[in-house]
Short mmCIF file of C-alpha atoms and ligand atoms in Angstrom, two decimals:
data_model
loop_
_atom_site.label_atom_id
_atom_site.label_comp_id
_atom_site.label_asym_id
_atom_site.label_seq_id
_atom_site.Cartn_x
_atom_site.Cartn_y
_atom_site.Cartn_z
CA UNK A 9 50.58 91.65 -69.79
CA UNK A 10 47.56 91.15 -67.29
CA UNK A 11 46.38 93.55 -65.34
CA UNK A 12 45.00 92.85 -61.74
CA UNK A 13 42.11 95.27 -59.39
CA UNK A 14 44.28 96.91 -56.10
CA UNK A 15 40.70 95.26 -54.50
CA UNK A 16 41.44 92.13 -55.48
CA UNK A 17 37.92 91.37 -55.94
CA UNK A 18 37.68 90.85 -60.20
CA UNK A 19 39.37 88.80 -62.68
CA UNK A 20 42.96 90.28 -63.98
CA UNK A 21 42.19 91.92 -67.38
CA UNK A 22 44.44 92.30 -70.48
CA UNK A 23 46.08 95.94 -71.43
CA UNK A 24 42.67 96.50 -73.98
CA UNK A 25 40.60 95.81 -71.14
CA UNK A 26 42.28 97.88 -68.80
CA UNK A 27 41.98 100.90 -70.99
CA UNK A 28 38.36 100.65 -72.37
CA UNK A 29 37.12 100.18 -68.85
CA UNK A 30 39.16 102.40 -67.23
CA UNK A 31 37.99 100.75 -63.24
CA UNK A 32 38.06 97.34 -62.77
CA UNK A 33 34.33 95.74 -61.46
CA UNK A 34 35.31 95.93 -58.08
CA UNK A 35 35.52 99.42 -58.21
CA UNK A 36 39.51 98.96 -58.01
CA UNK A 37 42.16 100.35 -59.94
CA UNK A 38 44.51 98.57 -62.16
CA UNK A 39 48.14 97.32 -61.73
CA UNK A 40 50.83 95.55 -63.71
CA UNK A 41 51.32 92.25 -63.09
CA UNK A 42 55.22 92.83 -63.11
CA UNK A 43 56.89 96.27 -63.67
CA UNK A 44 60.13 95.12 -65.63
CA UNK A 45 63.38 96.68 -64.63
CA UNK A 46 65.06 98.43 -67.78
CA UNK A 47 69.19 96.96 -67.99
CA UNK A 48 72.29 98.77 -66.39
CA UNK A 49 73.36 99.93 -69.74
CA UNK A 50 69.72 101.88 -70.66
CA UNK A 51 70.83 103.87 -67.74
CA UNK A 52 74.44 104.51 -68.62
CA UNK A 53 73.92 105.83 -71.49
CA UNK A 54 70.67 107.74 -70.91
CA UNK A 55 72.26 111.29 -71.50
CA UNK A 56 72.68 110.27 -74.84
CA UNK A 57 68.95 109.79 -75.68
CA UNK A 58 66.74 112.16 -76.81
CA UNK A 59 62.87 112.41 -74.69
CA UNK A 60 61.12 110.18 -77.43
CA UNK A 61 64.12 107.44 -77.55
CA UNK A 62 64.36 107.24 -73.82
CA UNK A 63 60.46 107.36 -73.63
CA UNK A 64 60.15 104.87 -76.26
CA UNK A 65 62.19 101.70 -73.75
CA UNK A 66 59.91 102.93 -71.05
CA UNK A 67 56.42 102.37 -72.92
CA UNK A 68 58.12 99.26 -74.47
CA UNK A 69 58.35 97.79 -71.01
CA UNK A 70 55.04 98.61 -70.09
CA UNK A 71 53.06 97.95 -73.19
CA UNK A 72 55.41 96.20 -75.40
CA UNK A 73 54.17 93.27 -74.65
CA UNK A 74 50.47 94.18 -75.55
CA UNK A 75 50.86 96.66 -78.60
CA UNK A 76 53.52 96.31 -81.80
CA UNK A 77 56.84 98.01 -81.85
CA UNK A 78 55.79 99.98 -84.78
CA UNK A 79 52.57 101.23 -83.59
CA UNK A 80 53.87 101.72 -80.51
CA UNK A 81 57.18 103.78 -81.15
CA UNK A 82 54.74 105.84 -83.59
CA UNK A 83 52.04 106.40 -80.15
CA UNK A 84 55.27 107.95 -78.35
CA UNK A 85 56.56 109.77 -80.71
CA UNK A 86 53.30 111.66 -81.72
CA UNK A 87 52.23 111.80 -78.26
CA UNK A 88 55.66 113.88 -77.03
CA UNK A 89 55.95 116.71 -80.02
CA UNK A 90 57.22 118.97 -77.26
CA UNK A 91 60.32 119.61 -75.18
CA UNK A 92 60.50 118.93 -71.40
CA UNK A 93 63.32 121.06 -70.64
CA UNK A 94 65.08 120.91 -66.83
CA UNK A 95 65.91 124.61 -65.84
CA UNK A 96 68.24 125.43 -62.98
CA UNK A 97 66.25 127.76 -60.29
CA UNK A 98 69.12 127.84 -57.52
CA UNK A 99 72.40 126.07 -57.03
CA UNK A 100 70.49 122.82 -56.56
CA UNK A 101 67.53 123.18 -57.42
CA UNK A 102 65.82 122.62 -61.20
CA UNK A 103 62.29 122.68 -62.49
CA UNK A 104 61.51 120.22 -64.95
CA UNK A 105 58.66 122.44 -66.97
CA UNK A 106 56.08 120.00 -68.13
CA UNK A 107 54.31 122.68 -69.06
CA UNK A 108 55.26 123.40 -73.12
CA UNK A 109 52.68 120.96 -74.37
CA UNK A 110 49.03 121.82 -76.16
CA UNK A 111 47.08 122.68 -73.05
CA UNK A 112 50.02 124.14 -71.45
CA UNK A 113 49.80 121.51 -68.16
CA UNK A 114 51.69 118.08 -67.51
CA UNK A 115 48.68 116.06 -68.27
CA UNK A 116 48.68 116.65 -72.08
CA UNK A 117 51.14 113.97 -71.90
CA UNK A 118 48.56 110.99 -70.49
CA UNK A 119 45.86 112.45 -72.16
CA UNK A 120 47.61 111.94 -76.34
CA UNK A 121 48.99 109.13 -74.79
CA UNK A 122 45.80 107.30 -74.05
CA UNK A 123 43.89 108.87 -76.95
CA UNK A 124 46.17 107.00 -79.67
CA UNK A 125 46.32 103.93 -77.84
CA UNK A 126 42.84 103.17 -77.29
CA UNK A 127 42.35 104.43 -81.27
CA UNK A 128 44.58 101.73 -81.72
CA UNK A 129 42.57 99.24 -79.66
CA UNK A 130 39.59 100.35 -81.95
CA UNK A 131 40.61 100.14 -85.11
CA UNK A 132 42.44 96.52 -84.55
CA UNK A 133 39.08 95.16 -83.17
CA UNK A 134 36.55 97.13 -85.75
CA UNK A 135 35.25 98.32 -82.42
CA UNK A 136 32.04 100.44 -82.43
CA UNK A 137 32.85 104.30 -81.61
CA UNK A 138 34.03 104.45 -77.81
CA UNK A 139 32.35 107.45 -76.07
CA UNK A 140 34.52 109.66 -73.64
CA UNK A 141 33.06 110.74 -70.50
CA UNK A 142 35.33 113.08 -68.71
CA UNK A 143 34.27 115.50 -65.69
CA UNK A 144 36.16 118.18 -65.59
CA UNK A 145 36.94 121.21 -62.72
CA UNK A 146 39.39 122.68 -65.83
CA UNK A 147 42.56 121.70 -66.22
CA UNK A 148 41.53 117.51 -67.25
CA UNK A 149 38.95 118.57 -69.82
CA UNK A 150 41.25 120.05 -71.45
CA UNK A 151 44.00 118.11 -71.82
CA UNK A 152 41.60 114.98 -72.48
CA UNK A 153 39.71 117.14 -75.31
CA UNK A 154 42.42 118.20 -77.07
CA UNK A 155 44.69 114.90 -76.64
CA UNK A 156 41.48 113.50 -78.78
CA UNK A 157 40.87 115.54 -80.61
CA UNK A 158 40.73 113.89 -84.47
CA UNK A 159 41.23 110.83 -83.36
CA UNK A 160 38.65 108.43 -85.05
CA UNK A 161 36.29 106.20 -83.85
CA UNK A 162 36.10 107.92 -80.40
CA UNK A 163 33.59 110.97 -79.10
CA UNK A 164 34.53 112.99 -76.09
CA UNK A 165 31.75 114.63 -74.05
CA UNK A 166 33.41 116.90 -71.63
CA UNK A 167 31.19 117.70 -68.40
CA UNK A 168 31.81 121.18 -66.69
CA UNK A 169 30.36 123.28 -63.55
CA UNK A 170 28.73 126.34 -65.33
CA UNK A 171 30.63 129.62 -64.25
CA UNK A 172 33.06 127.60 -61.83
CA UNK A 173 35.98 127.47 -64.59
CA UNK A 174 37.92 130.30 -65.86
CA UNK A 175 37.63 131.57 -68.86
CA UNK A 176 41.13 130.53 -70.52
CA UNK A 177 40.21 127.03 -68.93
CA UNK A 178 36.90 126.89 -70.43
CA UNK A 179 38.40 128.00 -74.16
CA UNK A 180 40.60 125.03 -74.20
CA UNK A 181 37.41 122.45 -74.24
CA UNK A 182 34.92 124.67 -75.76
CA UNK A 183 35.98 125.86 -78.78
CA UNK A 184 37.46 122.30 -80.50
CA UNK A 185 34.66 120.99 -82.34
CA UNK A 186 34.80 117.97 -84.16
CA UNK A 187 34.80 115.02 -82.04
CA UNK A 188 34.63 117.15 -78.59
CA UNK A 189 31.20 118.41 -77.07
CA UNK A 190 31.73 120.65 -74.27
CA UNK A 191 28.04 120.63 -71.65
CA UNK A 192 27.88 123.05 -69.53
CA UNK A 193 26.28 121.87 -66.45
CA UNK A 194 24.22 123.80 -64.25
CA UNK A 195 25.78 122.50 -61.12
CA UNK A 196 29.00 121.84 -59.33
CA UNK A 197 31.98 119.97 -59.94
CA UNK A 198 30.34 117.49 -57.70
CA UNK A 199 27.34 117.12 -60.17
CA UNK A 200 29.13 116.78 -62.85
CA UNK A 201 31.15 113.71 -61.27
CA UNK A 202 27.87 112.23 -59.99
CA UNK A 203 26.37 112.43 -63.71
CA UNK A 204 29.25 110.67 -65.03
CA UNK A 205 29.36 107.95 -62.84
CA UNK A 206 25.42 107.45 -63.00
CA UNK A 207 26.25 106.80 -66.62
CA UNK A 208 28.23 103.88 -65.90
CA UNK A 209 25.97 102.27 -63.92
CA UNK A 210 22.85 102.82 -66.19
CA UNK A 211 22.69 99.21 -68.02
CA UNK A 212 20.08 100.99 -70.20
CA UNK A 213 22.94 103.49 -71.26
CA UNK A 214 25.66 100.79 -71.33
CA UNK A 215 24.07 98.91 -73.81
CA UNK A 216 23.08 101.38 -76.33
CA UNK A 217 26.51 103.09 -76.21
CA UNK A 218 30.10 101.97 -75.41
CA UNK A 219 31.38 104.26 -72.55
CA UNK A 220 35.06 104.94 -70.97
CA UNK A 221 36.46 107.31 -68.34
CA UNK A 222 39.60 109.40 -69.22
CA UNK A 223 40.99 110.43 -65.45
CA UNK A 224 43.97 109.39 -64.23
CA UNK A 225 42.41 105.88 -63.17
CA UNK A 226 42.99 105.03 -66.66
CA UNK A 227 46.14 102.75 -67.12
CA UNK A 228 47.05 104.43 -70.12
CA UNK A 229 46.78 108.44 -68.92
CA UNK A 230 49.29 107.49 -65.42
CA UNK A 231 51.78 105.04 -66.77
CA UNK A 232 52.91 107.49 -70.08
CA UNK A 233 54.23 110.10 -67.00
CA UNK A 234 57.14 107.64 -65.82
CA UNK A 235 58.41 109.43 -69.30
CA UNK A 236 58.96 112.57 -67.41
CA UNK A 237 61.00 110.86 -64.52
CA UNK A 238 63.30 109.18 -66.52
CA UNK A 239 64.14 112.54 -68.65
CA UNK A 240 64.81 114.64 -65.73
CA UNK A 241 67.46 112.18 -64.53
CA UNK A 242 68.95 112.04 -68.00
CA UNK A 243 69.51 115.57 -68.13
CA UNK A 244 70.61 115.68 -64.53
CA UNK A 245 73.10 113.14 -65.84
CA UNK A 246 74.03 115.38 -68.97
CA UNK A 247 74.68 118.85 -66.00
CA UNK A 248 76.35 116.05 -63.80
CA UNK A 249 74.32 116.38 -61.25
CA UNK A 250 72.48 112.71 -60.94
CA UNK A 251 74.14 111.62 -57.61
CA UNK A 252 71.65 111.70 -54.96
CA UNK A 253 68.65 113.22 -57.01
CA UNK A 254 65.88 113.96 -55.32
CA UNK A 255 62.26 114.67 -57.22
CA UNK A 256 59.51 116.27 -55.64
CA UNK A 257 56.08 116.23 -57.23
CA UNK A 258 53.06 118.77 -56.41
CA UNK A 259 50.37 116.03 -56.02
CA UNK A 260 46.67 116.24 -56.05
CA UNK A 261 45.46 112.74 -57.11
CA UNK A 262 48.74 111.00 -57.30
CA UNK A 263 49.04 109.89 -60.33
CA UNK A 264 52.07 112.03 -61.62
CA UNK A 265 53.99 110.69 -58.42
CA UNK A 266 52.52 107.55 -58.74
CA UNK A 267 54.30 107.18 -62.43
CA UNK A 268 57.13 108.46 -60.78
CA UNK A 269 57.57 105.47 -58.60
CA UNK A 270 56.77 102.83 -60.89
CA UNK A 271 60.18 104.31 -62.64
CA UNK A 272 62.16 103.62 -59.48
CA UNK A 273 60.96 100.53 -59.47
CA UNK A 274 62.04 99.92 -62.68
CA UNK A 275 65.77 100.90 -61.59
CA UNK A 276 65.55 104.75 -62.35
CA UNK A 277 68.41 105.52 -60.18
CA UNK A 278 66.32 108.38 -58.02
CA UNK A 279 67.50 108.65 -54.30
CA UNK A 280 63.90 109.45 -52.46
CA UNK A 281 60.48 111.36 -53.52
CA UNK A 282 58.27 114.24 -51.90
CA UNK A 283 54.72 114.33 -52.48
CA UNK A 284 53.68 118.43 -52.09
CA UNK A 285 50.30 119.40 -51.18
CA UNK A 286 48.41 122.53 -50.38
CA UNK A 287 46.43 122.20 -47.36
CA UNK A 288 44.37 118.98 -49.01
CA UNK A 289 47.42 117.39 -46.82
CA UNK A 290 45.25 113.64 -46.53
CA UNK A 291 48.76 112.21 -48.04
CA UNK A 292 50.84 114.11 -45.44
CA UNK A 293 49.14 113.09 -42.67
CA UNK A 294 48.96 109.78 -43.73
CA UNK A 295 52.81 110.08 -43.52
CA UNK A 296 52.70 111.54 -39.97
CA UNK A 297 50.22 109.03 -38.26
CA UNK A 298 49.68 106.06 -40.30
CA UNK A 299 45.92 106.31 -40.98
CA UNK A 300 44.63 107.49 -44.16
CA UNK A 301 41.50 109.89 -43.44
CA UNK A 302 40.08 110.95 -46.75
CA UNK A 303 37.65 114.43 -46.20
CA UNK A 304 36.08 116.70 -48.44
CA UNK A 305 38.47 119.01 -50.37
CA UNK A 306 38.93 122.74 -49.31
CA UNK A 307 39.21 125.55 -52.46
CA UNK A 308 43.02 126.70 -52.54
CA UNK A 309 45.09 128.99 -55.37
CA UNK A 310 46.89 125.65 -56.47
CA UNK A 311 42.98 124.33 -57.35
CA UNK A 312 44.21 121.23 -59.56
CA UNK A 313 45.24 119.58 -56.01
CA UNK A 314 42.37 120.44 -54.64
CA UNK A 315 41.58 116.87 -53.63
CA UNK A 316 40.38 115.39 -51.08
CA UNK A 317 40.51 111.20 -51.23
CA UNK A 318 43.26 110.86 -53.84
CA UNK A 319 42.58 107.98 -56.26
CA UNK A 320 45.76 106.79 -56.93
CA UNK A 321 46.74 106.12 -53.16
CA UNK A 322 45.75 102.85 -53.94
CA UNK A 323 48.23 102.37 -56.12
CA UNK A 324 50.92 103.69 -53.94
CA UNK A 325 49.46 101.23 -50.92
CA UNK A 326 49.44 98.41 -53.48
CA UNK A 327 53.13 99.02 -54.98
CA UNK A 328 54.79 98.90 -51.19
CA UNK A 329 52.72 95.98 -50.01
CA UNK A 330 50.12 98.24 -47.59
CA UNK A 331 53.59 99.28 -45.19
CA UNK A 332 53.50 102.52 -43.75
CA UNK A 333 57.12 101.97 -43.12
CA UNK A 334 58.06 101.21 -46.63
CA UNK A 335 55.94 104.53 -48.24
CA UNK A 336 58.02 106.53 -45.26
CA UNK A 337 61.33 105.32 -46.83
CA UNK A 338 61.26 106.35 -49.91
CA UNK A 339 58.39 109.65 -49.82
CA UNK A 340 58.17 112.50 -47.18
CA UNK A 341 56.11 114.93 -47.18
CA UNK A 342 54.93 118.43 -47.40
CA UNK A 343 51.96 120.59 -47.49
CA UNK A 344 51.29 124.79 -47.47
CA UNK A 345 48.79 127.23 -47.24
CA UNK A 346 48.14 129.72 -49.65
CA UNK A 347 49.51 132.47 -48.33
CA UNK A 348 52.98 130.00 -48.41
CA UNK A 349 52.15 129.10 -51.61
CA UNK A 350 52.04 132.82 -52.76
CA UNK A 351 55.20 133.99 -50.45
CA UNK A 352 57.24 131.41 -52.66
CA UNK A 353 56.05 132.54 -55.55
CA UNK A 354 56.06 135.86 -55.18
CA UNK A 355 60.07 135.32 -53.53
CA UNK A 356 61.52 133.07 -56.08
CA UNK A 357 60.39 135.53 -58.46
CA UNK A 358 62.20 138.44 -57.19
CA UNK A 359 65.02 136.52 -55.77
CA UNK A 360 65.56 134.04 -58.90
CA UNK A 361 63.79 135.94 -61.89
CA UNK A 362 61.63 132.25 -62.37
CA UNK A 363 58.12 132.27 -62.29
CA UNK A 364 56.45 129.70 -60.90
CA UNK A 365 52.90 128.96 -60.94
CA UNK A 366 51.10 127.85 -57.53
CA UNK A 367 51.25 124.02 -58.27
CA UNK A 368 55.56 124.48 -58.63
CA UNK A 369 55.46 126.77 -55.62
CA UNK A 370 54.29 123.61 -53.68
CA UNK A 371 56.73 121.55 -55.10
CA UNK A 372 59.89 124.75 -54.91
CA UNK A 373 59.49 125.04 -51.64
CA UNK A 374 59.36 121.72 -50.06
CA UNK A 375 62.93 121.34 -51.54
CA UNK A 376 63.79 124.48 -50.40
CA UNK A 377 62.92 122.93 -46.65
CA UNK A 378 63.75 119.16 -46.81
CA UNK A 379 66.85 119.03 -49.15
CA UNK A 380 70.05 117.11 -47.28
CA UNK A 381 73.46 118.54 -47.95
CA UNK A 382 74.94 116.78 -51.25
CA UNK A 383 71.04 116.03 -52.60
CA UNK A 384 70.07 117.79 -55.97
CA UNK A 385 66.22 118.20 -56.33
CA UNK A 386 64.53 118.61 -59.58
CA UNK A 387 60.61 119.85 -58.80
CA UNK A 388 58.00 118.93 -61.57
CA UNK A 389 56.64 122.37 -62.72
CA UNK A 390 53.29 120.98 -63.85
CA UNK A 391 51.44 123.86 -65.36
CA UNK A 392 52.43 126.99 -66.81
CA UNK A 393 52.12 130.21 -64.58
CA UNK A 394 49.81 132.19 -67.45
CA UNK A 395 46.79 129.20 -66.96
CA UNK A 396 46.83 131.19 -63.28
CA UNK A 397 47.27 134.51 -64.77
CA UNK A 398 44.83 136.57 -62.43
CA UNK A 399 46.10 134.30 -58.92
CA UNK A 400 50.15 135.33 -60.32
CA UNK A 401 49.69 138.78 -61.19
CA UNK A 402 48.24 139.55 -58.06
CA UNK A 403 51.28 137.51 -56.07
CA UNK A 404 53.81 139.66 -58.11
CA UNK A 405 51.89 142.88 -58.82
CA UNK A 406 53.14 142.66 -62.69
CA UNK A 407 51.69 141.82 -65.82
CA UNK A 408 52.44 138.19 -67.32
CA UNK A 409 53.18 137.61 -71.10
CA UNK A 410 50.04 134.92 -72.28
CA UNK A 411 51.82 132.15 -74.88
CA UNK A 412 50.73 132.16 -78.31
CA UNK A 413 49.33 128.59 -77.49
CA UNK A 414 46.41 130.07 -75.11
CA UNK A 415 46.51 133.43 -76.64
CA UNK A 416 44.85 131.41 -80.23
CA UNK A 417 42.43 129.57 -77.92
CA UNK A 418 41.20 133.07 -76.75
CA UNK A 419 40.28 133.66 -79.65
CA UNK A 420 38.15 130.77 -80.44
CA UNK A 421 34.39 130.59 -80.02
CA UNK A 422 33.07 128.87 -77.13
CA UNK A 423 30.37 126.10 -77.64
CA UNK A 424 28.76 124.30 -75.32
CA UNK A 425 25.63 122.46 -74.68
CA UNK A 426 23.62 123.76 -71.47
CA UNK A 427 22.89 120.43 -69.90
CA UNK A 428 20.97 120.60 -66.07
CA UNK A 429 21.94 118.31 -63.37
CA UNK A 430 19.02 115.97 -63.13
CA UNK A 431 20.43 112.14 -64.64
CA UNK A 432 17.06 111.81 -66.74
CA UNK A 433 18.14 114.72 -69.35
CA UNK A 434 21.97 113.81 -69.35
CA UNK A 435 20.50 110.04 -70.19
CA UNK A 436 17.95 111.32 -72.35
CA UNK A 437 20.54 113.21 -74.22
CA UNK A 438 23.10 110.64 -74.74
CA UNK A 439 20.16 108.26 -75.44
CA UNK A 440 19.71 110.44 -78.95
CA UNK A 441 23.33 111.58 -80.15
C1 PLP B 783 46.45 117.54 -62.10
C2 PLP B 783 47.45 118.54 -61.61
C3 PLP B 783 48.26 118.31 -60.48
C4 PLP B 783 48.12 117.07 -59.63
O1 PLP B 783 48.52 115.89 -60.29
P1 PLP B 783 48.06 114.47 -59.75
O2 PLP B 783 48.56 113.49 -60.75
O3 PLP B 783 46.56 114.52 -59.68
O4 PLP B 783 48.67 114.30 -58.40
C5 PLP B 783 49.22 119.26 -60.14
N1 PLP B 783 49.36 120.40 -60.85
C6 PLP B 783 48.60 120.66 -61.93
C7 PLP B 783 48.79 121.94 -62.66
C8 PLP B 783 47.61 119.75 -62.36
O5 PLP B 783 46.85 120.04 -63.43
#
């Protein structure tokens, strides 16, 4: 399958290409050239297949084309060890927790995904290692580190703001080893974005060393989260509840929704979408008016949507032809402030006995507001509430049980490489490794 730029401005690229490069030359993302619809009877029988089997026919229509069936039913299966179970909140309303993976966040999924299949890529070409590059505000680095970690013939270098993560955030990148170096930059998120892209650009750098990005750019981190969509309907199916579903996804960059829509396209019988924010609303009011005004993020309790010129709108311009009219039919809307965001929290808790973290909250309550009568919503719980332990103990005034899963990275032993913000000694360093 080739691959085309959302610019339109470079030559279409195969699958490999798409993944080792991550952004196309003209600084666009990539697309599909076709997004094949999956046949009547994959959906009729749906609530008979397990997460892997039904995720299996999805990553066959995206990648089947480019990778073997073999390799790539064996990339699925190791990639989704975990459950992603859909649990009833109300009468109508479920949360599909993505949140029982490694890293304890939906984007373990993208990040194993894209890990085996570009150690695929690598060892079918004899490829040189592939270096990582991944700047992280918390919750990426980790899933990125960990969905490589092991996996030969690639190095990860994780960038971080110094004191600007949390501490359970930074243990999940720090204390891996092997292939993963954590550096600790003395800086901002900001920096550590600016030192990562200065990489790319350095031909000096570029032609010593062989260097990807792992954000949700990458083909192979968004596509793998259709997986999700088409497992919440097949359990909606199995509780008979699939007329009429409506999914709402707390958004931040897009990408999760983005996935999401690619899966209606591909016949995923899903009525209409909402794309939550907090009050980084640039999508929302894109909805509202019809202009897309990208401005610098503002810091909220559901951080990981803390963006402010989400990526992936390209992709959702590109998929409905640039019509405002077309996005409007098929996504609303919604955005909160924190003290909304902990109110539903804090309520569905003592009303429901479910505990959502702040990204859910965003998603909870916009279904709360905008369902129709006869519409079932299923909100994607992205992370688990304990990754927010201090923001949710304070909403609820209780102590939260940590999982075993972050609980053993506690106990690790952070190590990371002070690194300052100045290009030169980032360059310098990755000069010498
Ligand atoms: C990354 C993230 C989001 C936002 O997902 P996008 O694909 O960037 O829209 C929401 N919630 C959590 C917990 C995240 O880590």
């Amino acid at each position: 399958m080739q691959y085309y730029s959302t610019n339109k401005q470079a030559p279409d690229v195969t699958l490999e290409e798409a993944v080792v490069k991550g952004l196309a030359a003209d600084k666009g993302l990539f697309m599909p050239f076709t997004i094949k619809p999956l046949p009547q009877e994959f959906y009729d029988s749906i609530d008979t297949l397990g997460f892997q089997e039904i995720a299996y026919r999805v990553a066959d229509a995206f990648f089947g084309e480019d990778v073997p069936a073999d390799t790539l039913k064996q990339i699925v299966y190791d990639t989704l060890s975990f459950d992603v179970p859909l649990v009833k909140v109300t009468e109508n309303i479920y949360s599909l927790e993505l949140f029982h993976g490694p890293t304890l966040a939906f984007k373990d999924v993208g990040g194993r995904f894209m890990a085996r299949l570009l150690g695929y890529f690598i060892r079918k070409e004899g490829k040189k290692q592939v270096n990582v590059l991944v700047a992280t505000s918390g919750d990426t680095g980790s899933a990125v580190a960990n969905g490589f970690l092991g996996v030969e013939g690639i190095h990860v270098y994780v960038l971080y703001p110094k004191g600007k993560v949390s501490e359970i955030q930074e243990k999940q990148f720090t204390t891996l080893g092997q292939n993963i170096t954590a550096l600790e930059v003395d800086g901002t998120f900001d920096d550590c974005q600016a030192l990562v892209k200065a990489a790319f650009m350095d031909k000096e750098l570029n032609s010593r060393l062989q260097l990807t990005s792992a954000n949700s750019i990458n083909v192979a981190r968004f596509l793998p989260q259709a997986f999700y969509y088409f497992y919440a309907y097949a359990q909606l199916k199995r509780a008979g509840k699939a007329a009429n579903a409506v999914i709402c996804v707390p958004s931040g960059n897009f990408g999760n929704i983005t996935a999401g829509l690619f899966g209606k396209r591909m016949g995923l019988p899903i009525k209409r979408f909402i794309a939550s924010n907090n009050r980084n609303d640039i999508f929302y009011q894109y909805l509202q008016t019809g202009i897309y005004a990208p401005r610098p993020s503002v810091a909220t309790i559901a951080n990981a949507m803390d963006v402010g010129d989400p990526s992936n709108f390209a992709r959702v311009l590109d998929l409905y032809g640039g019509s405002h009219a077309a996005i409007s039919a098929e996504i609303s809307g919604a955005a909160y402030t924190d003290e909304q965001i902990a109110e539903t929290v804090k309520n569905v808790w003592t009303d429901e006995h479910y505990l959502l973290d702040p990204h859910g909250a965003c998603g909870f309550r916009a279904l709360q507001e905008g369902l129709q009568p006869g519409e079932t919503g299923v909100f994607l719980e992205t992370a688990h509430p304990a990754k927010f332990k201090d923001t949710v103990e304070n909403i609820i005034g209780e102590a939260i049980q940590i999982p075993e899963k972050l609980q053993a990275f506690m106990r690790g032993e952070k190590k990371s490489l002070p690194m300052s913000k100045d290009f030169a000694d980032f360059k310098r360093y990755l000069m010498n490794v």
